[in-house]
């Protein structure tokens, strides 16, 4: 629950000899460092809702914000 984060923290995601550093703060999450060649995951920046995931294909990492019930968080509402 990103809304309950009280202080910023970072952690590493290591897989198959590759690494990403993820930063979590209140209401957002971001990849702040990676050893992939293109750094698209880092350039994505912070995400705040479920409209766009953070994807690092070379490192096989996907970060997606979902609702508390596991469903996708809606990014728009139309009437």
C-alpha positions as semicolon CSV with decimal commas, in nm:
position;residue;x (nm);y (nm);z (nm)
1;X;0,000;0,000;0,000
2;X;0,192;0,302;-0,127
3;X;-0,034;0,545;0,059
4;X;0,085;0,401;0,392
5;X;0,459;0,448;0,326
6;X;0,596;0,681;0,594
7;X;0,957;0,711;0,481
8;X;1,137;0,658;0,152
9;X;1,330;0,334;0,114
10;X;1,514;0,142;-0,157
11;X;1,567;-0,225;-0,228
12;X;1,743;-0,431;-0,494
13;X;1,578;-0,684;-0,721
14;X;1,838;-0,935;-0,838
15;X;1,758;-1,202;-1,095
16;X;1,979;-1,416;-1,317
17;X;2,286;-1,201;-1,253
18;X;2,103;-0,872;-1,329
19;X;1,998;-0,600;-1,085
20;X;1,749;-0,315;-1,046
21;X;1,726;-0,071;-0,755
22;X;1,369;0,025;-0,668
23;X;1,276;0,334;-0,464
24;X;0,948;0,348;-0,276
25;X;0,796;0,659;-0,126
26;X;0,450;0,775;-0,029
27;X;0,218;0,727;-0,328
28;X;0,491;0,635;-0,582
29;X;0,746;0,376;-0,687
30;X;1,036;0,398;-0,935
31;X;1,339;0,214;-1,064
32;X;1,631;0,443;-0,981
33;X;1,922;0,228;-1,103
34;X;1,965;-0,074;-1,329
35;X;2,241;-0,260;-1,510
36;X;2,037;-0,304;-1,830
37;X;2,174;-0,149;-2,151
38;X;1,887;0,090;-2,236
39;X;1,768;0,210;-1,890
40;X;1,409;0,254;-2,011
41;X;1,295;0,139;-1,668
42;X;1,491;0,419;-1,501
43;X;1,375;0,681;-1,754
44;X;1,011;0,584;-1,691
45;X;1,040;0,767;-1,360
46;X;0,794;0,744;-1,074
47;X;0,457;0,585;-1,124
48;X;0,158;0,679;-0,908
49;X;-0,130;0,471;-1,044
50;X;-0,201;0,164;-1,256
51;X;-0,207;0,344;-1,590
52;X;0,155;0,268;-1,689
53;X;0,382;-0,007;-1,553
54;X;0,759;0,009;-1,520
55;X;0,913;-0,255;-1,745
56;X;1,274;-0,374;-1,771
57;X;1,275;-0,642;-2,040
58;X;1,649;-0,724;-2,023
59;X;1,623;-0,782;-1,646
60;X;1,277;-0,947;-1,664
61;X;1,121;-0,700;-1,419
62;X;0,770;-0,553;-1,429
63;X;0,633;-0,319;-1,161
64;X;0,260;-0,256;-1,178
65;X;0,037;-0,080;-0,926
66;X;-0,281;-0,271;-0,848
67;X;-0,575;-0,205;-0,618
68;X;-0,601;-0,356;-0,272
69;X;-0,825;-0,629;-0,412
70;X;-0,565;-0,723;-0,675
71;X;-0,750;-0,558;-0,962
72;X;-0,602;-0,298;-1,195
73;X;-0,633;0,054;-1,061
74;X;-0,845;0,256;-1,306
75;X;-0,657;0,539;-1,472
76;X;-0,960;0,726;-1,609
77;X;-1,328;0,753;-1,549
78;X;-1,575;0,845;-1,822
79;X;-1,947;0,909;-1,815
